[in-house]
Amino acid sequence: MKRPLQASYEAGTATDWLDRDGDLLAVFEFGRSPLDACDPRHVPVALQPLDATPRLEVWRTTGPVRTGIWDGLRFAQGEHLTMGHIAIELDSDDAIRTSSRLAYERLQSYLEQSPHPWALKIWNYIPGINEGAGDTERYRQFCLGRAEAVSIDPSIRPSLPAATGIGTPLGERALQVYFLAGALPGLDVENPRQVSAWRYPRRYGPKSPLFSRATILRLNGSSQFLLSGTASIVGHQTHHENQAADQLSESLRNVRSLLEEGHRLMGDARAQLDADGILKVYVRNTGDLDAVRHALEAEVPAAVPRIYLQGDICRANLLTEIDGIVNCRSTRS
Ligand code: 3EB
């Protein structure tokens, strides 16, 4: 059984991978501006890789893979999955809200006409995410713009893709949004330890972030977990302020709780952190790298591929966050 999405971290250059034909859906190159994309499958990401982290994340899928550009959105479409990305140049200080709205409107228009219309997971990389006080903070402005494009009825449980929202350097010129989409909706998973993000209280901003804690992509008998950015939030509150290692451990407790909840929903399959998955660890202060790494190594088997990236987290008191892709195994005997 071949999994619809094979994700891995790789050394080498993006060009080596782009020259391969057939099954390449995307190659993410860390430490480069999103405005440098040279092929629809090439996604430069403005987060610096830390330590000995590989520079590339590679996604492969069943092909053939067709590529194109649609109203500025670059996409690669395989047999079952589409990867798409948008980079919007920010021309003034207060452009985040309108750029976020524009990115989400474009993304939705693209999906409406695509054979893979269901967003499963969306990554949002926002320059200077914590700039601005109170409701003018760029992350909150980003959430406002997103909510203007994506409306939900808060009285019914919405169906939302998983997401990551991370800050890139203030000097980066573009807001970047990239996604994975499929022909069928994913199975949404919420975390019993956390308040759903769309229900966060008003104090976190005028419009709640719109994402589910994870989605499960089920296809051809295989199940893959797409984890949202997971931080040290219990209920809706930040835990372990100023303690990067403890925040990492709390994030892992959240990940395990989410995987357990997914098992409860699926019944016959269980996600397992092993060599078939990937973990991305975002670290705000490079001085915390060793502490965060030790905390991770104490709890996650060494075989699980992982990378460390310098990234700001959406709340100023959060120092680290994890996301990833975790494959499931059947528990049927
Ligand atoms: C949190 O749990 C941390 O705004 O798209 C995680 C994942 C976070 C996605 C987003 C924000 C987003 O609230 C922040």
CSV table of C-alpha atoms and ligand atoms in Angstrom, one decimal:
chain,number,residue,atom,x,y,z
A,1,MET,CA,0.0,0.0,0.0
A,2,LYS,CA,1.5,3.2,-1.1
A,3,ARG,CA,0.8,6.3,1.0
A,4,PRO,CA,-0.7,9.2,-0.9
A,5,LEU,CA,1.9,11.6,0.6
A,6,GLN,CA,5.5,10.8,1.2
A,7,ALA,CA,7.3,13.5,3.1
A,8,SER,CA,11.0,13.6,4.0
A,9,TYR,CA,13.8,15.9,4.8
A,10,GLU,CA,16.7,15.9,2.4
A,11,ALA,CA,20.1,17.4,1.9
A,12,GLY,CA,21.2,18.8,-1.5
A,13,THR,CA,19.8,21.5,-3.7
A,14,ALA,CA,16.2,22.1,-4.8
A,15,THR,CA,17.3,21.9,-8.4
A,16,ASP,CA,18.4,18.3,-8.0
A,17,TRP,CA,14.9,17.4,-6.9
A,18,LEU,CA,13.1,19.6,-9.5
A,19,ASP,CA,14.9,17.8,-12.3
A,20,ARG,CA,13.3,14.5,-11.2
A,21,ASP,CA,10.1,13.9,-13.1
A,22,GLY,CA,7.0,11.9,-12.1
A,23,ASP,CA,6.3,11.9,-8.4
A,24,LEU,CA,7.6,15.2,-7.0
A,25,LEU,CA,4.8,17.3,-5.6
A,26,ALA,CA,6.9,19.9,-3.8
A,27,VAL,CA,10.3,20.8,-2.6
A,28,PHE,CA,10.4,23.3,0.3
A,29,GLU,CA,13.7,25.2,0.6
A,30,PHE,CA,14.2,26.7,4.0
A,31,GLY,CA,16.1,30.0,4.5
A,32,ARG,CA,14.9,31.7,1.3
A,33,SER,CA,12.4,34.3,0.4
A,34,PRO,CA,9.1,32.9,-1.0
A,35,LEU,CA,9.5,35.5,-3.8
A,36,ASP,CA,12.4,33.3,-5.2
A,37,ALA,CA,10.2,30.4,-6.4
A,38,CYS,CA,11.5,29.1,-9.7
A,39,ASP,CA,9.1,26.4,-10.5
A,40,PRO,CA,5.5,25.8,-9.2
A,41,ARG,CA,6.8,22.8,-7.2
A,42,HIS,CA,9.5,24.9,-5.6
A,43,VAL,CA,8.5,26.6,-2.3
A,44,PRO,CA,11.2,28.7,-0.7
A,45,VAL,CA,10.3,29.4,2.9
A,46,ALA,CA,11.9,32.3,4.9
A,47,LEU,CA,12.6,30.4,8.1
A,48,GLN,CA,16.3,29.8,8.8
A,49,PRO,CA,17.2,26.1,9.4
A,50,LEU,CA,19.0,25.7,12.7
A,51,ASP,CA,21.9,23.5,13.5
A,52,ALA,CA,22.6,20.6,11.2
A,53,THR,CA,19.0,20.6,9.9
A,54,PRO,CA,18.6,19.6,6.3
A,55,ARG,CA,17.5,22.5,4.1
A,56,LEU,CA,14.8,20.7,2.1
A,57,GLU,CA,11.5,19.1,2.7
A,58,VAL,CA,10.3,16.9,-0.1
A,59,TRP,CA,6.8,15.8,-0.9
A,60,ARG,CA,6.2,12.9,-3.3
A,61,THR,CA,2.9,11.5,-4.4
A,62,THR,CA,1.3,9.3,-7.1
A,63,GLY,CA,1.6,11.1,-10.4
A,64,PRO,CA,1.6,12.2,-13.0
A,65,VAL,CA,2.1,15.7,-11.5
A,66,ARG,CA,0.8,18.6,-13.5
A,67,THR,CA,2.0,22.1,-12.7
A,68,GLY,CA,0.7,25.6,-13.4
A,69,ILE,CA,0.1,29.2,-12.2
A,70,TRP,CA,-3.5,30.3,-11.6
A,71,ASP,CA,-4.1,34.0,-10.8
A,72,GLY,CA,-0.6,34.1,-9.1
A,73,LEU,CA,-1.1,30.9,-7.2
A,74,ARG,CA,1.4,28.3,-8.1
A,75,PHE,CA,0.3,24.7,-7.9
A,76,ALA,CA,1.3,21.1,-8.5
A,77,GLN,CA,-1.5,18.5,-9.0
A,78,GLY,CA,-0.9,14.8,-8.6
A,79,GLU,CA,-3.4,11.9,-9.0
A,80,HIS,CA,-5.0,12.5,-5.5
A,81,LEU,CA,-3.4,15.6,-4.0
A,82,THR,CA,-2.6,19.2,-4.9
A,83,MET,CA,0.0,21.4,-3.3
A,84,GLY,CA,-0.4,25.2,-3.9
A,85,HIS,CA,1.3,28.3,-2.7
A,86,ILE,CA,0.9,32.1,-2.8
A,87,ALA,CA,3.3,34.8,-1.8
A,88,ILE,CA,1.9,38.3,-1.4
A,89,GLU,CA,4.3,41.2,-1.3
A,90,LEU,CA,3.5,43.5,1.6
A,91,ASP,CA,3.8,47.0,0.4
A,92,SER,CA,3.1,48.9,3.6
A,93,ASP,CA,3.1,48.3,7.3
A,94,ASP,CA,-0.6,47.7,7.7
A,95,ALA,CA,-0.9,45.5,4.7
A,96,ILE,CA,-1.2,42.2,6.6
A,97,ARG,CA,-4.9,42.2,7.0
A,98,THR,CA,-5.7,42.9,3.3
A,99,SER,CA,-3.0,40.6,2.1
A,100,SER,CA,-4.3,37.8,4.3
A,101,ARG,CA,-7.8,38.3,3.0
A,102,LEU,CA,-6.5,38.4,-0.6
A,103,ALA,CA,-4.5,35.2,-0.1
A,104,TYR,CA,-7.5,33.3,1.3
A,105,GLU,CA,-9.9,34.6,-1.3
A,106,ARG,CA,-7.5,33.5,-4.0
A,107,LEU,CA,-6.9,30.2,-2.4
A,108,GLN,CA,-10.7,29.5,-2.2
A,109,SER,CA,-11.3,30.6,-5.8
A,110,TYR,CA,-8.6,28.3,-6.9
A,111,LEU,CA,-9.9,25.3,-4.8
A,112,GLU,CA,-13.5,25.9,-6.2
A,113,GLN,CA,-12.4,25.0,-9.7
A,114,SER,CA,-9.9,22.3,-8.7
A,115,PRO,CA,-10.5,18.5,-8.9
A,116,HIS,CA,-8.9,18.6,-5.4
A,117,PRO,CA,-11.2,21.2,-3.7
A,118,TRP,CA,-10.7,20.3,-0.1
A,119,ALA,CA,-7.9,22.0,1.8
A,120,LEU,CA,-6.4,19.5,4.3
A,121,LYS,CA,-3.7,21.7,5.8
A,122,ILE,CA,-2.6,25.3,5.3
A,123,TRP,CA,0.8,26.8,6.4
A,124,ASN,CA,0.9,30.5,7.0
A,125,TYR,CA,4.3,32.3,7.3
A,126,ILE,CA,3.8,35.8,8.4
A,127,PRO,CA,6.6,38.4,8.5
A,128,GLY,CA,7.0,40.2,11.9
A,129,ILE,CA,4.1,38.2,13.4
A,130,ASN,CA,4.3,39.8,16.8
A,131,GLU,CA,4.8,43.4,15.7
A,132,GLY,CA,2.2,45.8,17.0
A,133,ALA,CA,0.4,46.0,20.3
A,134,GLY,CA,-3.0,44.6,21.3
A,135,ASP,CA,-5.4,44.2,18.4
A,136,THR,CA,-3.0,45.8,15.9
A,137,GLU,CA,-0.5,42.9,16.3
A,138,ARG,CA,0.2,41.5,12.9
A,139,TYR,CA,-1.0,38.0,13.8
A,140,ARG,CA,-4.3,39.4,14.9
A,141,GLN,CA,-4.5,41.4,11.7
A,142,PHE,CA,-3.7,38.2,9.8
A,143,CYS,CA,-6.6,36.4,11.6
A,144,LEU,CA,-8.9,39.3,10.8
A,145,GLY,CA,-8.1,39.1,7.1
A,146,ARG,CA,-8.5,35.3,7.1
A,147,ALA,CA,-11.9,35.6,8.8
A,148,GLU,CA,-13.1,38.1,6.2
A,149,ALA,CA,-12.4,35.6,3.5
A,150,VAL,CA,-13.5,32.4,5.3
A,151,SER,CA,-16.8,32.8,7.1
A,152,ILE,CA,-18.0,30.2,9.6
A,153,ASP,CA,-21.1,29.9,11.7
A,154,PRO,CA,-19.8,29.7,15.2
A,155,SER,CA,-23.0,28.0,16.5
A,156,ILE,CA,-22.2,24.9,14.5
A,157,ARG,CA,-19.0,23.0,14.6
A,158,PRO,CA,-17.2,24.2,11.4
A,159,SER,CA,-15.2,21.9,9.1
A,160,LEU,CA,-11.7,23.5,8.9
A,161,PRO,CA,-8.4,22.5,7.6
A,162,ALA,CA,-5.4,22.0,9.9
A,163,ALA,CA,-2.9,24.9,9.9
A,164,THR,CA,0.3,26.3,11.1
A,165,GLY,CA,0.9,30.1,11.7
A,166,ILE,CA,4.5,31.1,12.2
A,167,GLY,CA,6.4,34.3,12.0
A,168,THR,CA,9.2,34.9,9.6
A,169,PRO,CA,11.7,37.8,9.9
A,170,LEU,CA,10.3,41.3,10.0
A,171,GLY,CA,12.4,42.2,6.9
A,172,GLU,CA,10.9,39.5,4.8
A,173,ARG,CA,8.8,41.1,2.1
A,174,ALA,CA,6.1,38.5,1.5
A,175,LEU,CA,3.3,36.8,3.3
A,176,GLN,CA,3.3,33.2,2.3
A,177,VAL,CA,0.4,30.7,2.4
A,178,TYR,CA,0.8,27.2,1.1
A,179,PHE,CA,-1.5,24.2,1.3
A,180,LEU,CA,-2.2,20.5,0.7
A,181,ALA,CA,-5.6,19.7,-0.8
A,182,GLY,CA,-7.4,16.6,-1.8
A,183,ALA,CA,-10.5,15.3,-3.6
A,184,LEU,CA,-12.3,14.5,-0.4
A,185,PRO,CA,-12.5,16.5,2.9
A,186,GLY,CA,-10.1,15.4,5.7
A,187,LEU,CA,-11.4,14.1,9.0
A,188,ASP,CA,-11.1,17.0,11.5
A,189,VAL,CA,-9.7,16.2,14.9
A,190,GLU,CA,-9.9,18.6,17.9
A,191,ASN,CA,-7.8,18.2,21.0
A,192,PRO,CA,-9.6,17.3,24.2
A,193,ARG,CA,-6.9,19.2,26.2
A,194,GLN,CA,-7.4,22.4,24.2
A,195,VAL,CA,-10.2,24.8,23.5
A,196,SER,CA,-10.9,24.8,19.8
A,197,ALA,CA,-9.1,27.7,18.2
A,198,TRP,CA,-12.3,29.1,16.6
A,199,ARG,CA,-13.7,29.3,20.1
A,200,TYR,CA,-10.8,31.2,21.7
A,201,PRO,CA,-12.1,34.1,23.9
A,202,ARG,CA,-12.0,37.7,22.7
A,203,ARG,CA,-8.8,38.5,24.6
A,204,TYR,CA,-6.7,36.8,21.9
A,205,GLY,CA,-8.0,39.0,19.2
A,206,PRO,CA,-11.1,40.4,17.4
A,207,LYS,CA,-11.4,37.3,15.2
A,208,SER,CA,-10.5,33.8,16.2
A,209,PRO,CA,-8.0,31.7,14.3
A,210,LEU,CA,-9.8,29.4,11.9
A,211,PHE,CA,-8.2,25.9,11.9
A,212,SER,CA,-8.7,22.4,13.2
A,213,ARG,CA,-6.1,20.8,15.5
A,214,ALA,CA,-5.4,18.1,12.9
A,215,THR,CA,-6.9,16.5,9.8
A,216,ILE,CA,-6.6,12.9,8.8
A,217,LEU,CA,-6.1,12.1,5.2
A,218,ARG,CA,-7.7,8.7,4.4
A,219,LEU,CA,-7.0,7.1,1.0
A,220,ASN,CA,-6.6,3.6,-0.4
A,221,GLY,CA,-6.7,2.2,3.2
A,222,SER,CA,-4.0,4.4,4.5
A,223,SER,CA,-4.4,7.2,7.0
A,224,GLN,CA,-2.1,10.1,7.6
A,225,PHE,CA,-2.3,12.7,10.3
A,226,LEU,CA,-1.6,16.3,9.4
A,227,LEU,CA,-0.9,18.0,12.6
A,228,SER,CA,-1.5,21.7,13.1
A,229,GLY,CA,1.1,23.9,14.7
A,230,THR,CA,0.9,22.6,18.3
A,231,ALA,CA,2.1,24.8,21.2
A,232,SER,CA,2.1,24.9,25.0
A,233,ILE,CA,-1.5,25.8,25.2
A,234,VAL,CA,-3.8,24.0,27.6
A,235,GLY,CA,-7.5,25.1,27.5
A,236,HIS,CA,-6.8,28.4,25.8
A,237,GLN,CA,-4.0,29.5,28.0
A,238,THR,CA,-0.2,29.5,27.5
A,239,HIS,CA,1.6,27.3,30.0
A,240,HIS,CA,5.2,27.4,31.1
A,241,GLU,CA,5.9,31.0,30.2
A,242,ASN,CA,9.6,31.6,29.6
A,243,GLN,CA,10.4,27.9,29.8
A,244,ALA,CA,11.2,26.7,26.3
A,245,ALA,CA,11.9,23.0,27.2
A,246,ASP,CA,8.8,22.7,29.3
A,247,GLN,CA,6.8,24.3,26.5
A,248,LEU,CA,8.2,21.7,24.1
A,249,SER,CA,7.1,18.9,26.5
A,250,GLU,CA,3.6,20.4,26.9
A,251,SER,CA,3.4,20.6,23.1
A,252,LEU,CA,4.2,16.9,22.8
A,253,ARG,CA,1.6,16.1,25.4
A,254,ASN,CA,-0.9,17.9,23.2
A,255,VAL,CA,0.4,16.0,20.1
A,256,ARG,CA,-0.1,12.6,21.9
A,257,SER,CA,-3.6,13.6,23.1
A,258,LEU,CA,-4.5,14.6,19.5
A,259,LEU,CA,-3.2,11.3,18.1
A,260,GLU,CA,-5.2,9.4,20.8
A,261,GLU,CA,-8.3,11.4,19.9
A,262,GLY,CA,-7.7,10.4,16.2
A,263,HIS,CA,-7.5,6.8,17.2
A,264,ARG,CA,-10.8,7.1,19.1
A,265,LEU,CA,-12.4,8.6,15.9
A,266,MET,CA,-10.9,6.1,13.4
A,267,GLY,CA,-11.3,3.0,15.6
A,268,ASP,CA,-9.2,0.8,13.4
A,269,ALA,CA,-6.0,2.8,13.0
A,270,ARG,CA,-3.5,4.4,15.3
A,271,ALA,CA,-0.9,7.1,14.5
A,272,GLN,CA,2.6,6.4,15.5
A,273,LEU,CA,5.5,8.7,15.8
A,274,ASP,CA,8.1,6.7,13.8
A,275,ALA,CA,10.5,6.9,10.9
A,276,ASP,CA,7.5,7.2,8.4
A,277,GLY,CA,6.6,10.7,9.7
A,278,ILE,CA,8.2,14.1,10.0
A,279,LEU,CA,8.3,16.7,12.7
A,280,LYS,CA,9.0,20.4,12.3
A,281,VAL,CA,10.2,22.2,15.5
A,282,TYR,CA,9.9,26.0,15.5
A,283,VAL,CA,12.1,27.8,18.0
A,284,ARG,CA,11.8,31.5,18.6
A,285,ASN,CA,15.2,32.1,20.3
A,286,THR,CA,18.2,30.3,18.9
A,287,GLY,CA,19.6,30.3,22.4
A,288,ASP,CA,16.8,27.8,23.4
A,289,LEU,CA,17.7,25.3,20.7
A,290,ASP,CA,19.7,22.9,22.9
A,291,ALA,CA,17.1,22.9,25.6
A,292,VAL,CA,14.3,22.3,23.1
A,293,ARG,CA,16.3,19.6,21.3
A,294,HIS,CA,17.1,17.7,24.6
A,295,ALA,CA,13.4,17.8,25.6
A,296,LEU,CA,12.4,16.4,22.2
A,297,GLU,CA,15.1,13.7,22.2
A,298,ALA,CA,14.0,12.5,25.7
A,299,GLU,CA,10.5,11.8,24.4
A,300,VAL,CA,10.6,11.1,20.7
A,301,PRO,CA,12.4,8.1,19.2
A,302,ALA,CA,15.6,9.1,17.3
A,303,ALA,CA,14.3,7.5,14.2
A,304,VAL,CA,11.6,10.2,13.7
A,305,PRO,CA,12.9,12.7,11.1
A,306,ARG,CA,12.8,16.2,12.4
A,307,ILE,CA,14.1,19.7,11.6
A,308,TYR,CA,14.6,22.8,13.7
A,309,LEU,CA,13.7,26.2,12.2
A,310,GLN,CA,14.0,29.6,13.7
A,311,GLY,CA,10.4,30.9,13.7
A,312,ASP,CA,8.4,33.3,15.9
A,313,ILE,CA,5.2,31.9,17.4
A,314,CYS,CA,1.8,33.6,17.2
A,315,ARG,CA,1.7,34.6,20.9
A,316,ALA,CA,4.6,36.6,22.2
A,317,ASN,CA,4.8,34.3,25.3
A,318,LEU,CA,5.2,31.1,23.3
A,319,LEU,CA,8.8,30.0,22.6
A,320,THR,CA,8.4,26.9,20.6
A,321,GLU,CA,5.8,25.0,18.5
A,322,ILE,CA,5.7,21.6,16.6
A,323,ASP,CA,3.9,20.5,13.5
A,324,GLY,CA,4.2,17.4,11.4
A,325,ILE,CA,2.9,14.5,9.5
A,326,VAL,CA,2.3,11.2,11.3
A,327,ASN,CA,1.3,7.9,9.5
A,328,CYS,CA,-1.2,5.5,11.0
A,329,ARG,CA,-1.1,1.7,11.2
A,330,SER,CA,-4.1,-0.6,11.3
A,331,THR,CA,-4.9,-2.1,14.7
A,332,ARG,CA,-7.0,-4.9,13.1
A,333,SER,CA,-5.7,-8.3,14.0
B,1,3EB,C1,-2.4,28.0,18.8
B,1,3EB,O1,-2.6,26.8,19.2
B,1,3EB,C2,-1.0,28.3,18.3
B,1,3EB,O2,-3.5,30.9,13.1
B,1,3EB,O3,-3.3,29.4,11.6
B,1,3EB,C3,-1.3,27.2,15.6
B,1,3EB,C4,-1.7,26.7,14.3
B,1,3EB,C5,-1.5,28.6,15.9
B,1,3EB,C6,-2.3,27.6,13.4
B,1,3EB,C7,-3.1,29.8,12.7
B,1,3EB,C8,-2.1,29.4,14.9
B,1,3EB,C9,-2.5,28.9,13.7
B,1,3EB,O4,-3.3,28.9,18.9
B,1,3EB,C10,-1.0,29.1,17.2
